[in-house]
Coordinates of C-alpha atoms in Angstrom, one line a residue:
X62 CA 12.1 -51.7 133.0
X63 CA 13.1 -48.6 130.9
X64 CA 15.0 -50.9 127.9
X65 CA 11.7 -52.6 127.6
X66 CA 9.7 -49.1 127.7
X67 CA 11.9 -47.4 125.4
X68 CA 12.1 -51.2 122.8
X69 CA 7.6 -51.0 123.3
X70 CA 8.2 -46.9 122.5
X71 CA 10.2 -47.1 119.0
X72 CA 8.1 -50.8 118.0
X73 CA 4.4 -48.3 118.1
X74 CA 6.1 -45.6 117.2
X75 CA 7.1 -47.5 113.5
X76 CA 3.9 -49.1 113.4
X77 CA 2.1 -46.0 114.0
X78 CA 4.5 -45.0 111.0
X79 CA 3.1 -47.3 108.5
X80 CA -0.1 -46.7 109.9
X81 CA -0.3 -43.1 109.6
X82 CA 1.6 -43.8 105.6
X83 CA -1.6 -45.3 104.4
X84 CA -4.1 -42.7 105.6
X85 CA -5.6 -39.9 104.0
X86 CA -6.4 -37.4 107.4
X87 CA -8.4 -34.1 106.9
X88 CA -8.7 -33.0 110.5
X89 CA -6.1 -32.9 113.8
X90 CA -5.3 -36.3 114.9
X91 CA -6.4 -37.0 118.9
X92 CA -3.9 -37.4 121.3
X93 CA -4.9 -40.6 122.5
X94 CA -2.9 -41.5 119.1
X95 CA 0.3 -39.8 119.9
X96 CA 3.1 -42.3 121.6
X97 CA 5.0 -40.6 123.7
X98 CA 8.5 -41.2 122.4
X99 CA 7.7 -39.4 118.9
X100 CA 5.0 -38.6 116.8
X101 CA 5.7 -39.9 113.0
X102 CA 3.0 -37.8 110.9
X103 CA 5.6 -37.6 108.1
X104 CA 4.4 -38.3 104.2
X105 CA 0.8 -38.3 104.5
X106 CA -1.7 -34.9 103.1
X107 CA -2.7 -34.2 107.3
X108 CA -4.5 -30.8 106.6
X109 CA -5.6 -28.0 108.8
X110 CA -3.7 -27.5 111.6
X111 CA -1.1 -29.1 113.3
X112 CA -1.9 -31.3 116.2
X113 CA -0.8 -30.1 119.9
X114 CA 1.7 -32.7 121.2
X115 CA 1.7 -34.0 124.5
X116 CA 4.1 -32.8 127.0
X117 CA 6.3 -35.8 127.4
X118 CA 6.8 -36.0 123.9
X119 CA 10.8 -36.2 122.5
X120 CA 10.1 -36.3 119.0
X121 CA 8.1 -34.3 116.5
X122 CA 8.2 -35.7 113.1
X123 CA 5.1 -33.9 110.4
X124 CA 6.8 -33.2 107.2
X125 CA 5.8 -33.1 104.0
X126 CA 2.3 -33.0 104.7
X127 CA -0.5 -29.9 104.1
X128 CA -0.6 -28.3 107.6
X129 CA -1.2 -24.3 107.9
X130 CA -1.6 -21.8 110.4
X131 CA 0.4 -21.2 113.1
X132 CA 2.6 -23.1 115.5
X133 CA 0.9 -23.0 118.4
X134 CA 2.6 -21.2 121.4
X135 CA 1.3 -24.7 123.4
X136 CA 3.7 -26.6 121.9
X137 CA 6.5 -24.6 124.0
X138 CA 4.9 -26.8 127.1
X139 CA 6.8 -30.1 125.6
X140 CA 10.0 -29.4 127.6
X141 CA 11.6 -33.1 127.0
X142 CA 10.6 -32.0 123.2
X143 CA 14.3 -33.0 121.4
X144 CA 13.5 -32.7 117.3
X145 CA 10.8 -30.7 115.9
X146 CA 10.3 -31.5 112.1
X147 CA 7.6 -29.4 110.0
X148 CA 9.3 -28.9 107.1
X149 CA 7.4 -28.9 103.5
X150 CA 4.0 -27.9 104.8
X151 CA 2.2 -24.5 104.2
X152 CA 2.9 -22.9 107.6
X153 CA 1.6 -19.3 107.3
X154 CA 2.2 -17.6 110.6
X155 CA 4.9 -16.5 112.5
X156 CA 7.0 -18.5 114.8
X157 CA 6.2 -18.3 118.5
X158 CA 8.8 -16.8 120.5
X159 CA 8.6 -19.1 122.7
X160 CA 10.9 -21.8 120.4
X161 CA 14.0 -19.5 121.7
X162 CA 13.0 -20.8 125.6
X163 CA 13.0 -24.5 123.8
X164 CA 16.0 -24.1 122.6
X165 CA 17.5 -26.1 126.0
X166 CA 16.0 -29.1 125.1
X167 CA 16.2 -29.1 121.6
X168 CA 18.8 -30.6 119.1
X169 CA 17.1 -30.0 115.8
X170 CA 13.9 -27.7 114.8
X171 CA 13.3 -28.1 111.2
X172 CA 11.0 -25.3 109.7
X173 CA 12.0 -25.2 106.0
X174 CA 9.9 -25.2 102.8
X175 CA 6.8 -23.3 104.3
X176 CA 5.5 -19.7 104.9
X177 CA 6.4 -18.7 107.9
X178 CA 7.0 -14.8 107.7
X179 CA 7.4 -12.4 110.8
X180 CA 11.5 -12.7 112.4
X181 CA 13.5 -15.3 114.1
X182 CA 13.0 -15.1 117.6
X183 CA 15.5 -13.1 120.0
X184 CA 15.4 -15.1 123.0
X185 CA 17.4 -18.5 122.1
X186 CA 18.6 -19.9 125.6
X187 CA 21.4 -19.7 127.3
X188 CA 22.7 -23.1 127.5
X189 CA 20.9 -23.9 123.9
X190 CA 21.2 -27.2 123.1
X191 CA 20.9 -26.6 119.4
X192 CA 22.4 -29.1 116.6
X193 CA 20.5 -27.5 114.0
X194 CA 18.6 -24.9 112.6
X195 CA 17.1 -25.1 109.5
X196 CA 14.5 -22.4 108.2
X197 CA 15.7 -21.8 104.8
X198 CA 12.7 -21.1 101.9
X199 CA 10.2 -19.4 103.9
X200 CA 9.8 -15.7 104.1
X201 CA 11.4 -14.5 107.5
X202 CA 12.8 -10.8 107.4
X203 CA 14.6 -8.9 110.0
X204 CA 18.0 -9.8 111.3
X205 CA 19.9 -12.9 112.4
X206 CA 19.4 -12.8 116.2
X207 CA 22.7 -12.6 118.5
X208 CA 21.3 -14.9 120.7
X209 CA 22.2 -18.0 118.4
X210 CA 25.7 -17.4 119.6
X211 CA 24.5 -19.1 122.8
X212 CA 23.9 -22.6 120.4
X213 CA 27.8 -23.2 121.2
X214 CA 26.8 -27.3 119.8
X215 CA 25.2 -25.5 116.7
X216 CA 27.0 -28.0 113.8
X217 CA 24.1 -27.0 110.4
X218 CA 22.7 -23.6 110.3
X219 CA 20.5 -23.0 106.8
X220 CA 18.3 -19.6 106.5
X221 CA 18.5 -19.7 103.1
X222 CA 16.2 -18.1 100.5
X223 CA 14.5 -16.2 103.1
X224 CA 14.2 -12.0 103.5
X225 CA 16.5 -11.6 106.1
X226 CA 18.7 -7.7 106.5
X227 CA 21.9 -7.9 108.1
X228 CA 25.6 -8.1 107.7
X229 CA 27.9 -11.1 107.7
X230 CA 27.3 -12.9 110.7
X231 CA 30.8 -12.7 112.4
X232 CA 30.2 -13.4 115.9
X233 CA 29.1 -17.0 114.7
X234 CA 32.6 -17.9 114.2
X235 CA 33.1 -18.3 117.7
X236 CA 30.6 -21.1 117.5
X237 CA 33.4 -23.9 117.4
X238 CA 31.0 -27.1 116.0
X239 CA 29.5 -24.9 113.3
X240 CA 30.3 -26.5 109.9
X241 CA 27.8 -25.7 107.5
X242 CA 26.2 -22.2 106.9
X243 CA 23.9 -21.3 104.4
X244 CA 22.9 -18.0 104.2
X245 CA 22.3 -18.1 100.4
X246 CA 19.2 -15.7 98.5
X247 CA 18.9 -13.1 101.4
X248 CA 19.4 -9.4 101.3
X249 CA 22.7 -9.7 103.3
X250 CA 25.1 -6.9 102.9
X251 CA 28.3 -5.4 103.5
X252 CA 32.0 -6.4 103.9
X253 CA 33.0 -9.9 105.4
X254 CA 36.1 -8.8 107.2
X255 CA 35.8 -7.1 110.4
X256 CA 38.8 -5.9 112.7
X257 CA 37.3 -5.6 116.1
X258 CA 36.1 -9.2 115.8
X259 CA 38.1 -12.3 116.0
X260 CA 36.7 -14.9 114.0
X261 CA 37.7 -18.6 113.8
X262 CA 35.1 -20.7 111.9
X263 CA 37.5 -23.5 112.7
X264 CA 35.5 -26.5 111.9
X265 CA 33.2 -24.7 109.0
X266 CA 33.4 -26.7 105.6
X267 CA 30.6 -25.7 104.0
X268 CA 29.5 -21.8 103.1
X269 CA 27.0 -20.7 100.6
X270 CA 27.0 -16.8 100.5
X271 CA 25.4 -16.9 96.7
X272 CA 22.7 -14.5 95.9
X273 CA 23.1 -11.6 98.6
X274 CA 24.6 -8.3 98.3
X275 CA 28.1 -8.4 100.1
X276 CA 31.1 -6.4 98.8
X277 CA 34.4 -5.6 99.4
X278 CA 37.7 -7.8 99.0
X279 CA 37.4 -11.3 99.1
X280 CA 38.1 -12.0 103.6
X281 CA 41.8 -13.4 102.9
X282 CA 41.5 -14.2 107.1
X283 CA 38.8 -15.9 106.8
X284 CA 40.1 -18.5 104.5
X285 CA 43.1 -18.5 106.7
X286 CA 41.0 -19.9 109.7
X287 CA 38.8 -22.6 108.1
X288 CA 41.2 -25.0 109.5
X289 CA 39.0 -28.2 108.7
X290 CA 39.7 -27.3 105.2
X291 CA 43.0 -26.7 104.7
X292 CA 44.3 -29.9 106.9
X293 CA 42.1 -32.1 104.4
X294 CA 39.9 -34.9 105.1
X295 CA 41.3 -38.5 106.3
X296 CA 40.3 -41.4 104.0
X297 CA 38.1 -43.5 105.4
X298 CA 37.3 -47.2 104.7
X299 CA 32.9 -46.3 104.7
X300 CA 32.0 -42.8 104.6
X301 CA 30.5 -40.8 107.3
X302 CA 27.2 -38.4 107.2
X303 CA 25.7 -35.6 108.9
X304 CA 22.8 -37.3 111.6
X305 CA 22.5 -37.5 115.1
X306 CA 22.5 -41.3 116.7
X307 CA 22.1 -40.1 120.1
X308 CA 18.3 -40.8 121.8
X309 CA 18.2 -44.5 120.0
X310 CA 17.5 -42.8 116.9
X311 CA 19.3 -41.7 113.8
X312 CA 18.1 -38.8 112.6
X313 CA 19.5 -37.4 109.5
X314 CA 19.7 -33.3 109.9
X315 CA 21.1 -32.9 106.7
X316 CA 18.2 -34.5 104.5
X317 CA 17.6 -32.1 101.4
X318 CA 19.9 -29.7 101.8
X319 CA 20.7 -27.8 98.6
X320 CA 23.4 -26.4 96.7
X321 CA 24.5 -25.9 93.3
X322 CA 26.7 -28.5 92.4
X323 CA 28.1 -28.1 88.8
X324 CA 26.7 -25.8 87.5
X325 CA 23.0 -26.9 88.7
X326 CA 21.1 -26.6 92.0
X327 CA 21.3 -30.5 93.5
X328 CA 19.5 -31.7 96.5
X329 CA 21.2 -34.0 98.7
X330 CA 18.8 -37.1 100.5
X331 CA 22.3 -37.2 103.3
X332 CA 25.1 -35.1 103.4
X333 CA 28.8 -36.6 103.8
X334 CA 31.1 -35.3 106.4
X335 CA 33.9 -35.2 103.5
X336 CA 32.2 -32.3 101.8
X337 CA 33.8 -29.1 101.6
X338 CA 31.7 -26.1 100.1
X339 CA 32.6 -22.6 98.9
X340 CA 30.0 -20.5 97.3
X341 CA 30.3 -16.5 96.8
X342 CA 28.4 -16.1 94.2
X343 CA 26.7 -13.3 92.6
X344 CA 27.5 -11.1 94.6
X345 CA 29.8 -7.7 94.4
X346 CA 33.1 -9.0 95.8
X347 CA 36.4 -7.3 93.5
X348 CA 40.2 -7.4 94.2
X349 CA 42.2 -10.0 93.6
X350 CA 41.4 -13.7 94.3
X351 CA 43.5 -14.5 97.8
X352 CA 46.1 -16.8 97.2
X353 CA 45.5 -18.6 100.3
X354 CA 42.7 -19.5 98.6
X355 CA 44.8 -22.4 97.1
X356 CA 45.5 -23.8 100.7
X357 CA 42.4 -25.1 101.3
X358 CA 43.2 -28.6 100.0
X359 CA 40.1 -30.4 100.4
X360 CA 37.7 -28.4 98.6
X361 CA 35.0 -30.0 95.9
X362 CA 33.2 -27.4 94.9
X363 CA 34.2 -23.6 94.5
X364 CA 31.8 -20.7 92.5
X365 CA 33.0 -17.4 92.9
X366 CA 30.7 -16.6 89.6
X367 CA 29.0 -13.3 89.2
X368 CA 31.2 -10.6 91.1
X369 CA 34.0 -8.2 90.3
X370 CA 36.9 -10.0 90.8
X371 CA 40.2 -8.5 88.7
X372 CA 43.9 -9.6 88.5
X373 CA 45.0 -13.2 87.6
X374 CA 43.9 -16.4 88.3
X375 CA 46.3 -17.5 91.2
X376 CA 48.9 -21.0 90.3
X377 CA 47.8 -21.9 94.0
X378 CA 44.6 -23.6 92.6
X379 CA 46.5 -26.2 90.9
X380 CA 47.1 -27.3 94.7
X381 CA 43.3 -28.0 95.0
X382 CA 43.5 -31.7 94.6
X383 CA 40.4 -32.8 95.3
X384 CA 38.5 -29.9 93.4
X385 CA 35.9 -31.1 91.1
X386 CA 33.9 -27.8 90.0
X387 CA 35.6 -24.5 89.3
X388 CA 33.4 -21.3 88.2
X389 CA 35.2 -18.1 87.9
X390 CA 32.7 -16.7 85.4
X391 CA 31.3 -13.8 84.8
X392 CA 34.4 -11.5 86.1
X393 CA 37.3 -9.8 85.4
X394 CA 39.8 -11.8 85.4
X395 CA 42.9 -11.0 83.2
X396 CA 46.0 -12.9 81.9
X397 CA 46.5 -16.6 81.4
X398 CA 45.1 -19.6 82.8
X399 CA 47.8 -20.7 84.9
X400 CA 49.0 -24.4 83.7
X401 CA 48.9 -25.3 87.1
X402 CA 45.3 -26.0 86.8
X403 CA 46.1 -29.3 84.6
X404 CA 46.9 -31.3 87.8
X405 CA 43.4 -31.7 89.1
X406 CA 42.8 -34.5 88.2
X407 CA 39.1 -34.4 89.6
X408 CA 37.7 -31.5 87.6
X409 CA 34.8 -32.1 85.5
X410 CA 33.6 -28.8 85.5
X411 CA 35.7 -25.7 84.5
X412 CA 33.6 -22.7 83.7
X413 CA 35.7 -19.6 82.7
X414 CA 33.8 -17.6 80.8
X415 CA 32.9 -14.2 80.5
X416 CA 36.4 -12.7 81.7
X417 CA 39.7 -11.1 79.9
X418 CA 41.5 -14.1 79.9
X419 CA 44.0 -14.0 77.2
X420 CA 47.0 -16.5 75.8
X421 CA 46.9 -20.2 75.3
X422 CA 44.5 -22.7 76.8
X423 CA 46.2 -24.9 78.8
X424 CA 46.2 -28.6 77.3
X425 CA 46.7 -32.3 78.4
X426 CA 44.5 -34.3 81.4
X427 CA 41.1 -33.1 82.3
X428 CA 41.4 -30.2 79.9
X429 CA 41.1 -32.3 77.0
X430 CA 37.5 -32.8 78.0
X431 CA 36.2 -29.5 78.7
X432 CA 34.4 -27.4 75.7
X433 CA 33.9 -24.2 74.4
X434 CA 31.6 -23.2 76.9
X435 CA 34.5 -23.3 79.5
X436 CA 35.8 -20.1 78.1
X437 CA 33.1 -18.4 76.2
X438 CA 33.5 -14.6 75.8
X439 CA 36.9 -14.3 76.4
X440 CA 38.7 -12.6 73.2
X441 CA 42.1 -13.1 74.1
X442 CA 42.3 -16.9 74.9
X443 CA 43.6 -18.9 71.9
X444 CA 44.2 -23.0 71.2
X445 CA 41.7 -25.8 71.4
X446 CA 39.1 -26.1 71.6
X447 CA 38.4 -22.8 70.4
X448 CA 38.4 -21.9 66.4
X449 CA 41.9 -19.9 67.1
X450 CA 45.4 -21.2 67.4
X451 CA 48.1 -19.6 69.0
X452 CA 51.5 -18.3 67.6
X453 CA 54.0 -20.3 69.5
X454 CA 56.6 -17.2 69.0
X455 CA 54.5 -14.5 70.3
X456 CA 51.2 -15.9 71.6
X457 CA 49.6 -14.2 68.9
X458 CA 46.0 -15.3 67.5
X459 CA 45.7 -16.9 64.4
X460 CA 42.5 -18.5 63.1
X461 CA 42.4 -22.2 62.0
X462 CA 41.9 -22.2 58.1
X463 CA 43.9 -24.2 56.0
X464 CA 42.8 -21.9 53.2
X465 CA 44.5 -19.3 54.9
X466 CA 47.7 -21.3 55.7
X467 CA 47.8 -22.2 52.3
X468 CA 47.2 -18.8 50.4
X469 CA 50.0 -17.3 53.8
X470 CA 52.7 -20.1 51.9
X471 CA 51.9 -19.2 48.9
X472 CA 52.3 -15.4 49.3
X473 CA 55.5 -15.9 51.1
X474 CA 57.1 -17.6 48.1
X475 CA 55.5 -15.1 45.5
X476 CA 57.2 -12.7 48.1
X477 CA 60.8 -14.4 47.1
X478 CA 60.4 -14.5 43.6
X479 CA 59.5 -11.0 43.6
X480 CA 62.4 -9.5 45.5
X481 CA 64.5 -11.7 43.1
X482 CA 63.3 -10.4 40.1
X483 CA 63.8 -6.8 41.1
X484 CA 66.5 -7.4 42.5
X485 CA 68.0 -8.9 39.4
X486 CA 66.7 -6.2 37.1
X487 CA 67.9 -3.7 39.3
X488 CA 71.6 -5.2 38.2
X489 CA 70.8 -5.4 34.9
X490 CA 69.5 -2.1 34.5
X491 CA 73.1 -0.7 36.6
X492 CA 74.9 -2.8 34.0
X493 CA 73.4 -1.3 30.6
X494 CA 73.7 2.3 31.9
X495 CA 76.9 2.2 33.4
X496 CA 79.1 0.1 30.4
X497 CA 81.3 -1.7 32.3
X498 CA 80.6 -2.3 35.9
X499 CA 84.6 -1.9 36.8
X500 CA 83.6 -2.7 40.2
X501 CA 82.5 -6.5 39.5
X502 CA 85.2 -7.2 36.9
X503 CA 87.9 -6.6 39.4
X504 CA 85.5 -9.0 41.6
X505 CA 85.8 -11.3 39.2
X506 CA 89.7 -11.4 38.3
X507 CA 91.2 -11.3 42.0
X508 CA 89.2 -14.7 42.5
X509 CA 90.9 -16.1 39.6
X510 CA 93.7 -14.8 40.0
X511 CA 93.5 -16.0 43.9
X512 CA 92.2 -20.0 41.9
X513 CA 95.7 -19.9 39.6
X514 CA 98.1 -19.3 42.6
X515 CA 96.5 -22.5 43.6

């Protein structure tokens, strides 16, 4: 019956897998070796090109292998074809624009880590079945194509460290499943607000913008409608990842996705559904930071690094409970750190440097373990752990030398003594040249005269 088909299917298709593991292959692999539940040709140094599937086939697995050339234009005849992954080969060509027509029978097409140049094709379907895209560190130009919007299950879309020209891609707020965008190391350009679009982004909790060239004020709307974000994620007793379980497989769509994580680019082997994700960096955003910016509770990571940004850091941050990694750097930033940002109690990495902050570092809680890197190149800021105290009176820098304090104390009471002594030869002098001081005497005998009544 099917069970027992389907049970026969996955038990060749993981021996095929260990199989296929301990091989060294130099040519295309005949069909005759292809079940036809899924091909597993992941992890081994296949060279050449890639081997056609069969028709029936559902899933494609050749990663991390050796294979160039093209993608054939035949493989658009596996029409039960659910996952194609071809990530980490060295894929050449262009992508056949037939993968668009595909796109109603597949969840997942993973294409990263290769060299695939030429442009996303136009023609995704209408009812696209779509999960995820992922085609990030390759060389693809051109624009993003409209017809993604059709992808309305699209949850993980990564283009990432490609060549791609366009604008913020609005109309893919309307995509209601979309949670993790990645548009990070392109030539993207332009303003993020737009006025004839209405943009939701509901469920997104995850945006890397870093790298690009888009302007303008930071989209205060925008952070208004990432909804999953502000609300906050439930605790639960085990934690839950990105992967798809449907087709009697789990199939983990989020495997190696990249971002920089404290200060350093990390690569994730799964992705938990927990994370939330804002990265604007480098980039040529100014204005003020939004205050709504504050509302989005559950956020771990935020880098706005590398822009324009002016005005004060908002209080609202200190709402960001969950926050772990703060970079504000390389801006222009002005005034004090708010003392609001000493109730994050899960921040181990604070990186304010490189702005016009100015006043006392705040102290106490995770503050105390931060260093002077923090809040490099920023002349105003005074107190630990920098080399300059503040003036509790006026906020005023003073640097920390006991020599100093000591030689100050000293000078002060020199101070006294001198004002004393011309003071009191001031008198004297008054007292020679004048004879009798009348003025004191009288002084003098009204007291004791004031003593005798007494």
């Amino acid at each position: 019956n099917d069970t027992d088909l389907i049970h026969l299917g996955l038990v060749l298709s993981r021996r095929l897998s260990f199989f296929l593991t301990n091989l060294t292959i130099g040519s295309s692999l005949p069909l005759e070796l292809l079940p036809r539940l899924s091909s597993p040709l992941n992890s081994n140094r296949l060279t050449r090109r890639i081997p056609t599937p069969p028709p029936s086939l559902l899933w494609y697995f050749a990663s991390r292998n050796k294979l160039v050339g093209d993608i054939p234009s035949s493989i658009c005849n596996s029409s039960s074809l659910k996952v194609l992954s071809l990530w980490n080969n060295s894929f050449n060509g262009t992508l056949p624009e037939c993968i668009g027509n595909l796109s109603s029978s597949l969840s997942h097409i993973d294409l990263w880590n290769n060299n695939f140049h030429g442009k996303i094709p136009e023609s995704f379907a209408k009812y696209c079945t779509l999960q995820s895209f992922r085609i990030n560190n390759n060389q693809i130009g051109g624009s993003l194509p409209r017809s993604l919007g059709n992808c309305k299950d699209l949850n993980l879309l990564d283009v990432g460290n490609n060549k791609l020209n366009d604008t913020f891609p609005n109309w893919l707020g309307n995509l209601d499943h979309l949670q993790v965008l990645v548009l990070r190391s392109n030539k993207f350009f332009g303003q993020m607000d737009s006025s004839d679009v209405t943009v939701s982004f509901s469920r997104l909790r995850i945006i890397d913008l870093s790298r690009n060239n888009f302007s303008g004020y930071l989209p205060t709307n925008f952070f208004k409608n990432l909804h999953s974000v502000r609300k906050g994620h439930e605790n639960k007793l085990e934690p839950e990842y990105m992967e798809d379980v449907s087709d009697y497989i789990a199939f983990n769509y989020a495997y190696g996705l990249s971002f920089t994580v404290k200060g350093s680019k990390t690569e994730f082997q799964s992705l938990l559904t927990k994370w939330m994700v804002i990265d604007f960096s480098d980039n040529q955003f100014f204005g003020e930071l939004p205050k709504t910016l504050g509302e989005l509770h559950s956020l771990i990571i935020v880098n706005l690094s590398h822009n324009c940004l002016t005005g004060p850091i908002p209080s609202s941050l200190g709402d960001l409970s969950e926050l772990e990694s703060l970079d504000l750097s390389s801006n222009k930033f002005q005034g004090r750190i708010p003392t609001e940002l000493t109730n994050l109690g899960f921040l181990e990495v604070l990186n304010l440097s490189q702005n016009n902050l100015e006043g006392p570092i705040p102290q106490g809680k995770q503050f105390d373990t931060f260093t002077n890197d923090s809040y490099k190149e920023n002349l105003g800021l005074c107190g630990l752990p920098l080399s300059k105290r503040c003036d509790n009176d006026r906020g005023t820098l003073v640097k920390f030398d006991r020599d100093d304090d000591e030689l100050n104390w000293k000078f002060s009471i020199l101070m006294g003594y001198g004002c004393g002594l011309v003071l009191g030869l001031s008198m004297g002098y008054i007292v020679f040249t004048t004879g009798k001081p009348w003025w004191l005497i009288r002084i003098v005998e009204r007291v004791q005269q004031r003593f005798t009544k007494r």
